[in-house]
Short mmCIF file of C-alpha atoms and ligand atoms in Angstrom, two decimals:
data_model
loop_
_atom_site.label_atom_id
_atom_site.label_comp_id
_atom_site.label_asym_id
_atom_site.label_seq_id
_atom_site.Cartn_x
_atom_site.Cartn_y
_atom_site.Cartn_z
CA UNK N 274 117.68 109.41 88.90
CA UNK N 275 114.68 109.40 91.03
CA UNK N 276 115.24 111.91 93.56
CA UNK N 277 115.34 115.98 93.63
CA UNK N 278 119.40 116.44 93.06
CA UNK N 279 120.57 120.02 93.86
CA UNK N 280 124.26 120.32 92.44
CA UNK N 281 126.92 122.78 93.66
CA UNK N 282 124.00 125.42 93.61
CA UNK N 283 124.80 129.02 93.67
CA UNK N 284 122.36 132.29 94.52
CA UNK N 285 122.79 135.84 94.35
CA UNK N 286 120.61 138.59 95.95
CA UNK N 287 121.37 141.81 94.50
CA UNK N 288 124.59 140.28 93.51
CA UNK N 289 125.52 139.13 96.78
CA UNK N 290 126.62 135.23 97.29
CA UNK N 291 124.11 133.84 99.57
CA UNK N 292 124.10 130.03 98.83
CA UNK N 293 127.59 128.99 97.96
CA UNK N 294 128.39 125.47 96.55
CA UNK N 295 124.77 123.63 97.85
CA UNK N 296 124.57 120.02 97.09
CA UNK N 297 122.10 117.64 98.23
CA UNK N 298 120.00 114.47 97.08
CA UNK N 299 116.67 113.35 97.99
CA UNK N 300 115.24 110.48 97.00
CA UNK N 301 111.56 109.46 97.47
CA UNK N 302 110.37 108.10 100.39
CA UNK N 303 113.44 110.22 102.38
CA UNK N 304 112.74 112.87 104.77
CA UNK N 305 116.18 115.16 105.13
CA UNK N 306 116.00 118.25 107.48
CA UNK N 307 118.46 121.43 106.98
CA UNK N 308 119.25 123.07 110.54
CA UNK N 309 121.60 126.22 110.50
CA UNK N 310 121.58 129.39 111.90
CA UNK N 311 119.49 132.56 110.85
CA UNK N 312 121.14 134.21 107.64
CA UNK N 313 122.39 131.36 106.13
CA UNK N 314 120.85 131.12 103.11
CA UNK N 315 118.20 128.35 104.02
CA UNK N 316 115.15 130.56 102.89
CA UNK N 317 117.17 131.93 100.03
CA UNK N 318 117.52 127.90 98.68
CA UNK N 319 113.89 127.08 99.35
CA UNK N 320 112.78 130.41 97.52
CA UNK N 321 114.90 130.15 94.43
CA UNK N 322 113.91 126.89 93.76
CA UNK N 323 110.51 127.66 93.59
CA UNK N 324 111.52 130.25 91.08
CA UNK N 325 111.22 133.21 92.90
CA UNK N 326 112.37 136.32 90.19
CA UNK N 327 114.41 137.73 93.41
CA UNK N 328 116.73 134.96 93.69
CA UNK N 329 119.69 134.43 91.24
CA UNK N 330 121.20 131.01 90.47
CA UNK N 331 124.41 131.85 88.83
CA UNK N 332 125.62 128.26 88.87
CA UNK N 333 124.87 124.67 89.39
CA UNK N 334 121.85 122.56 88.58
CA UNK N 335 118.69 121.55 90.22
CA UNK N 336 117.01 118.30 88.70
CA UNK N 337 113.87 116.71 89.66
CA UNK N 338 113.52 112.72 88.69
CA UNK N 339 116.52 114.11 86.07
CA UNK N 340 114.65 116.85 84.60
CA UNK N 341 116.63 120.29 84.63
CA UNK N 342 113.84 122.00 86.89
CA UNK N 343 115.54 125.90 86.66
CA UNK N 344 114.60 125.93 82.81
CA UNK N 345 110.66 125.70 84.24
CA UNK N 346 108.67 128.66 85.12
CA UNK N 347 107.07 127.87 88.68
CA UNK N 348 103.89 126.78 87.77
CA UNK N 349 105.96 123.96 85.61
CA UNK N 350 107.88 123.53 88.48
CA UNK N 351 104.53 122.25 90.73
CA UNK N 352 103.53 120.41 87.91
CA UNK N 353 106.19 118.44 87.44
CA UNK N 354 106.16 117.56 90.97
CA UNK N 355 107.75 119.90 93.30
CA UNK N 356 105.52 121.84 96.29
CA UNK N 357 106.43 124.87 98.45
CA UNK N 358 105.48 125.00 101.98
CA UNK N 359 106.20 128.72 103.14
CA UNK N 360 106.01 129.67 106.68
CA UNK N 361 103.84 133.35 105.92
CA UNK N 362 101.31 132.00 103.20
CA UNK N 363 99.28 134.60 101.81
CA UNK N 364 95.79 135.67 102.37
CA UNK N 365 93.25 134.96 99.45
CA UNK N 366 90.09 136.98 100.47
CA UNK N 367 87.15 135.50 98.62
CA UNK N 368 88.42 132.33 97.22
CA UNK N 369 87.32 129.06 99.04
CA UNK N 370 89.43 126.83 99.85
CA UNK N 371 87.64 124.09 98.45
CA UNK N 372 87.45 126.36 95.09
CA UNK N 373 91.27 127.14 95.49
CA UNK N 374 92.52 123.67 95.57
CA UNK N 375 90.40 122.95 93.06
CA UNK N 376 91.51 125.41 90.42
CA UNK N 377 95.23 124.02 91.79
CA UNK N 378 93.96 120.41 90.79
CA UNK N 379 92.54 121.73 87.58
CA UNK N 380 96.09 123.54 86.89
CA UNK N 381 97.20 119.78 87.01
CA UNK N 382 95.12 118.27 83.78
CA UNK N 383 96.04 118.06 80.67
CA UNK N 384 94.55 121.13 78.19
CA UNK N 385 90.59 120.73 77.73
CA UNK N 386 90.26 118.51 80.69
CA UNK N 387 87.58 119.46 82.86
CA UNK N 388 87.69 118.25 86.45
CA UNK N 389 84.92 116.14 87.65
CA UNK N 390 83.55 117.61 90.86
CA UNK N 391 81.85 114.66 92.22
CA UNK N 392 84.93 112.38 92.19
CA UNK N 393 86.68 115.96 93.37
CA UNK N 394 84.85 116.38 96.45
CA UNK N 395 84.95 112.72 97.24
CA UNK N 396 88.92 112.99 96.88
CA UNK N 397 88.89 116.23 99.06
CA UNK N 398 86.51 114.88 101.93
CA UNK N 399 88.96 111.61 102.21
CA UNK N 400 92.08 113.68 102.40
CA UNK N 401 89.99 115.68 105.27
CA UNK N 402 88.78 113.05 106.97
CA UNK N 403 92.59 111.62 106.68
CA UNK N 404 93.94 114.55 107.97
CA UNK N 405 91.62 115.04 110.54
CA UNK N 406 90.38 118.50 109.41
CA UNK N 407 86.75 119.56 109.84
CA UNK N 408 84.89 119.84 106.29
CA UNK N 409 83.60 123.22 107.43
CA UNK N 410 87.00 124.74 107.02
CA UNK N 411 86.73 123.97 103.13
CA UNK N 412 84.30 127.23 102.56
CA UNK N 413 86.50 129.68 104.84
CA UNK N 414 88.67 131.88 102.02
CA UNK N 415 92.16 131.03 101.85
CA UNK N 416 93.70 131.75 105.02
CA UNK N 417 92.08 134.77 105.45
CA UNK N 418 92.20 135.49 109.10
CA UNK N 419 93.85 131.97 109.86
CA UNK N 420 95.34 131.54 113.29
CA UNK N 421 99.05 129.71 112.54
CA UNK N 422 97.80 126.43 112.83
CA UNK N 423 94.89 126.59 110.48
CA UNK N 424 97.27 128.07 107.95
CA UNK N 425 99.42 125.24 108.55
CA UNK N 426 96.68 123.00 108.28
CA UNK N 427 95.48 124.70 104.98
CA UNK N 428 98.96 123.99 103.52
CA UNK N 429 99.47 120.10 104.33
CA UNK N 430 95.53 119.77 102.70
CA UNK N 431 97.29 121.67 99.44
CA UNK N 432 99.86 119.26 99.73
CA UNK N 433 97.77 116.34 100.53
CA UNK N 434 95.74 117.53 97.58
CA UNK N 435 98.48 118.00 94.91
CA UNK N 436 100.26 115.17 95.85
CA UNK N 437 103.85 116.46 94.60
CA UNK N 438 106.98 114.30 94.42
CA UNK N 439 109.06 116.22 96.29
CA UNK N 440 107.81 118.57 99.40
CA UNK N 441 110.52 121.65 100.46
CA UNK N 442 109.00 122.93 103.33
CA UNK N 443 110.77 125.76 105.01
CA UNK N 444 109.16 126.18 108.32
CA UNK N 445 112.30 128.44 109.60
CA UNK N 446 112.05 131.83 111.79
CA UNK N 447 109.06 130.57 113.24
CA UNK N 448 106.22 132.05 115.01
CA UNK N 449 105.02 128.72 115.25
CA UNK N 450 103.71 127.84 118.47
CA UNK N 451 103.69 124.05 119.62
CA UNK N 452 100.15 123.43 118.30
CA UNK N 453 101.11 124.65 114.91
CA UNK N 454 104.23 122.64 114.93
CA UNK N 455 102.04 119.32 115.99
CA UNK N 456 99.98 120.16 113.08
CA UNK N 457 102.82 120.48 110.91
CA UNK N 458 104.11 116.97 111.81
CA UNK N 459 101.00 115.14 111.79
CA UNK N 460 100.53 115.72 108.74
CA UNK N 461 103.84 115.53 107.21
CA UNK N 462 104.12 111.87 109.24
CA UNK N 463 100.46 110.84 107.50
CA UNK N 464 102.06 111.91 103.75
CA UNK N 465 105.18 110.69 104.47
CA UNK N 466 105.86 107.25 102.46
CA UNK N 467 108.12 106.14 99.08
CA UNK N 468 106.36 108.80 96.76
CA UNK N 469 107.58 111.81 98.64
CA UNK N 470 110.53 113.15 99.24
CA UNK N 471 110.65 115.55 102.19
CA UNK N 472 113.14 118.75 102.25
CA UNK N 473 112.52 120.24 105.88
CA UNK N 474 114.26 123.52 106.57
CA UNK N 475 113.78 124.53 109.86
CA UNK N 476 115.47 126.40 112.58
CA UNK N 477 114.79 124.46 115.72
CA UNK N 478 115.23 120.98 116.78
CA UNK N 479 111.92 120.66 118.31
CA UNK N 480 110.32 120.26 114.96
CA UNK N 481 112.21 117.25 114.67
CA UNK N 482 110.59 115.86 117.58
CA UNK N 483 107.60 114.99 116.09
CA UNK N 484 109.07 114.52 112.63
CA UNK N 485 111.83 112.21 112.59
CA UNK N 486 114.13 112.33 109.66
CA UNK N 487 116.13 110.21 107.57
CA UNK N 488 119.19 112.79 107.55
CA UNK N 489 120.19 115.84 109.19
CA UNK N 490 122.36 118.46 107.46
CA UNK N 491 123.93 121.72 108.95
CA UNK N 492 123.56 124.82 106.50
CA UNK N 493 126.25 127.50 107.64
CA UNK N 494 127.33 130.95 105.06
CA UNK N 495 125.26 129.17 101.80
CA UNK N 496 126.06 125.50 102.29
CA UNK N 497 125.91 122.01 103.79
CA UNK N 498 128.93 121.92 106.55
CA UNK N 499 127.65 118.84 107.99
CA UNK N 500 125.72 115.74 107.76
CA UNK N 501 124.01 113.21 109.77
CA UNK N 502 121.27 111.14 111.09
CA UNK N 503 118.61 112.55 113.83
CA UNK N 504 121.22 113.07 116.44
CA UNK N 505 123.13 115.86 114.69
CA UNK N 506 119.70 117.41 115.90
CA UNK N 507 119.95 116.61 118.93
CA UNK N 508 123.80 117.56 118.95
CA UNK N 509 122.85 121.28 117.72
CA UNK N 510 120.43 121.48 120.26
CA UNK N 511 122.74 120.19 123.33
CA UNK N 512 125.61 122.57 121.69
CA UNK N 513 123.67 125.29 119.68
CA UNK N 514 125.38 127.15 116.32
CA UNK N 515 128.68 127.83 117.37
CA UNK N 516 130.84 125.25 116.90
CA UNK N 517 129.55 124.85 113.69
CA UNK N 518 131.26 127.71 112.50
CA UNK N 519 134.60 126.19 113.12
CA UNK N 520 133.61 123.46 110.39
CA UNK N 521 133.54 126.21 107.71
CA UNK N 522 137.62 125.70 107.37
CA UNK N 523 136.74 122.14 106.54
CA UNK N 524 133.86 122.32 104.53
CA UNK N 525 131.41 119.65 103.81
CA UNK N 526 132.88 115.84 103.80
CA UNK N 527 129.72 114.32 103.74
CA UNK N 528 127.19 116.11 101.48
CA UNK N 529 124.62 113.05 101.31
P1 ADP I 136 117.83 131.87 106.64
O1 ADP I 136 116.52 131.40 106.05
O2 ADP I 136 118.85 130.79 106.74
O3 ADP I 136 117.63 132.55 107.95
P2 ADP I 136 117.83 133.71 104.42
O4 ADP I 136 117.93 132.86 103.21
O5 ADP I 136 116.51 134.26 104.76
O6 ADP I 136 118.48 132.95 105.65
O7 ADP I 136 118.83 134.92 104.27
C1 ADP I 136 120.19 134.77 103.88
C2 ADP I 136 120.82 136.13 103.66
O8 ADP I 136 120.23 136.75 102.53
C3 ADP I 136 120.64 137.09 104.82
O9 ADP I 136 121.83 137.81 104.96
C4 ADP I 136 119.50 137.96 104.38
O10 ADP I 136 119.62 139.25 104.94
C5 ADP I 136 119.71 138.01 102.88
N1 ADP I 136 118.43 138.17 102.18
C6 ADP I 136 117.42 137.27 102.15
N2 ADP I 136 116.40 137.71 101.39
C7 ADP I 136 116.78 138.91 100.92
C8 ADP I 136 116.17 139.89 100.05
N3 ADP I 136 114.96 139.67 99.52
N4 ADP I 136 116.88 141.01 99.78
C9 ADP I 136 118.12 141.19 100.30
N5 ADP I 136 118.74 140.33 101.10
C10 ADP I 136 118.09 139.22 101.42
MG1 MG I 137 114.60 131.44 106.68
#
């Protein structure tokens, strides 16, 4: 199938359930948000999907466009389509971000493939211009003394750049202030079309303002408890966590 498919997922820290039964689909073109409380395993998903060593799937099965995606190490993971948005990117001190995406890009071609830089640059000033961001901020090292909405900036040009089938973006526990968060949207609204899929973790509604998804799912102790359109958002903001807590005894009907 077309579409990232996580199936009854399971992950252990230190051999501790965190995510307990996940399922979810996202096609292309869909934007789904997951909304739960802190400690629920929403990082935990986003992490070991990416392939982080830390993160343990015991069971179930991840497939992107129906290709088993946990057999991949993480750089096969990007290439076959699948970008991480993390809200605390690191710092690369020395390395360009202009010369950083474009070792990414080159990370993308076939063996013995050299890059052309013209048609590079050309490709790299569009997305900029598309995106709005000022060509200066291509020769400033990766996000080396960023404020948090150049680093969120930085990451939707990566993603602009890479162009990845599927976008998991966990934007959760957020320092972000509402400038960040603008930037954040904007961007994800100007990418947004049938050949991405969006996977939007984040911990408050306001997020959702500005970037209105297809489906809204409540994550509570490891999995989806609920599901719905855009005003389950606006229900967990009227109500906050709580009552979905009492759902756990009745676990996930709708799953999407
Ligand atoms: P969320 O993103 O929903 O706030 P997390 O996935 O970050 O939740 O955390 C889920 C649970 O896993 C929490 O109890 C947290 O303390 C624990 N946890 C997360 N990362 C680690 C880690 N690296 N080592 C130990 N425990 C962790
Ligand atoms: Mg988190």
């Amino acid at each position: 199938m077309n579409a990232l498919e996580i199936k009854d997922l399971h992950i252990n820290i230190a051999e501790k359930p965190i995510v307990k039964g996940f399922n979810l689909t996202v096609r292309k073109g869909e934007v789904h948000a997951i909304m739960g409380p802190n400690g629920t395993g929403k990082s935990t998903l986003a992490k070991a999907i990416a392939g982080h060593p830390d993160y343990e799937i015991t069971s179930g099965s991840v497939l992107l466009d129906g290709r088993n995606i946990l057999e991949m190490e993480p750089d096969e993971r990007a290439r076959a389509g699948l970008f991480l948005a993390f809200q605390y990117p690191c710092e690369i001190p020395g390395v360009s971000i202009a010369n950083f995406l474009r070792a990414a890009s080159q990370a993308r071609l076939p063996e013995g493939e050299e890059i052309d830089a013209t048609a590079y640059y050309k490709r790299l000033y569009s997305k900029m211009d598309a995106l709005k961001i000022d060509r200066k901020f291509t020769s400033r090292s990766v996000n080396e003394g960023f404020s948090g909405g150049e680093k969120k900036r930085c990451e939707i040009l990566q993603m602009a750049m890479l162009e990845p089938a599927y976008s998991i973006m966990d934007e959760t526990d957020s320092g972000l202030d509402i400038d960040a968060l603008k930037i954040v949207a904007e961007g994800v609204n100007a990418l947004r079309g049938p050949n991405l899929g969006v996977l939007l973790i984040t911990h408050y509604q306001r997020l959702l303002d500005y970037i209105v998804p297809d489906f809204v799912h409540v994550m509570y102790d490891g999995r989806i408890v609920k599901s719905g359109d855009k005003s389950l958002a606006l229900e967990l903001e009227a109500r906050g966590y709580d009552w979905v807590k009492e759902l756990v005894a009745t676990p996930a009907t709708a799953t999407a």
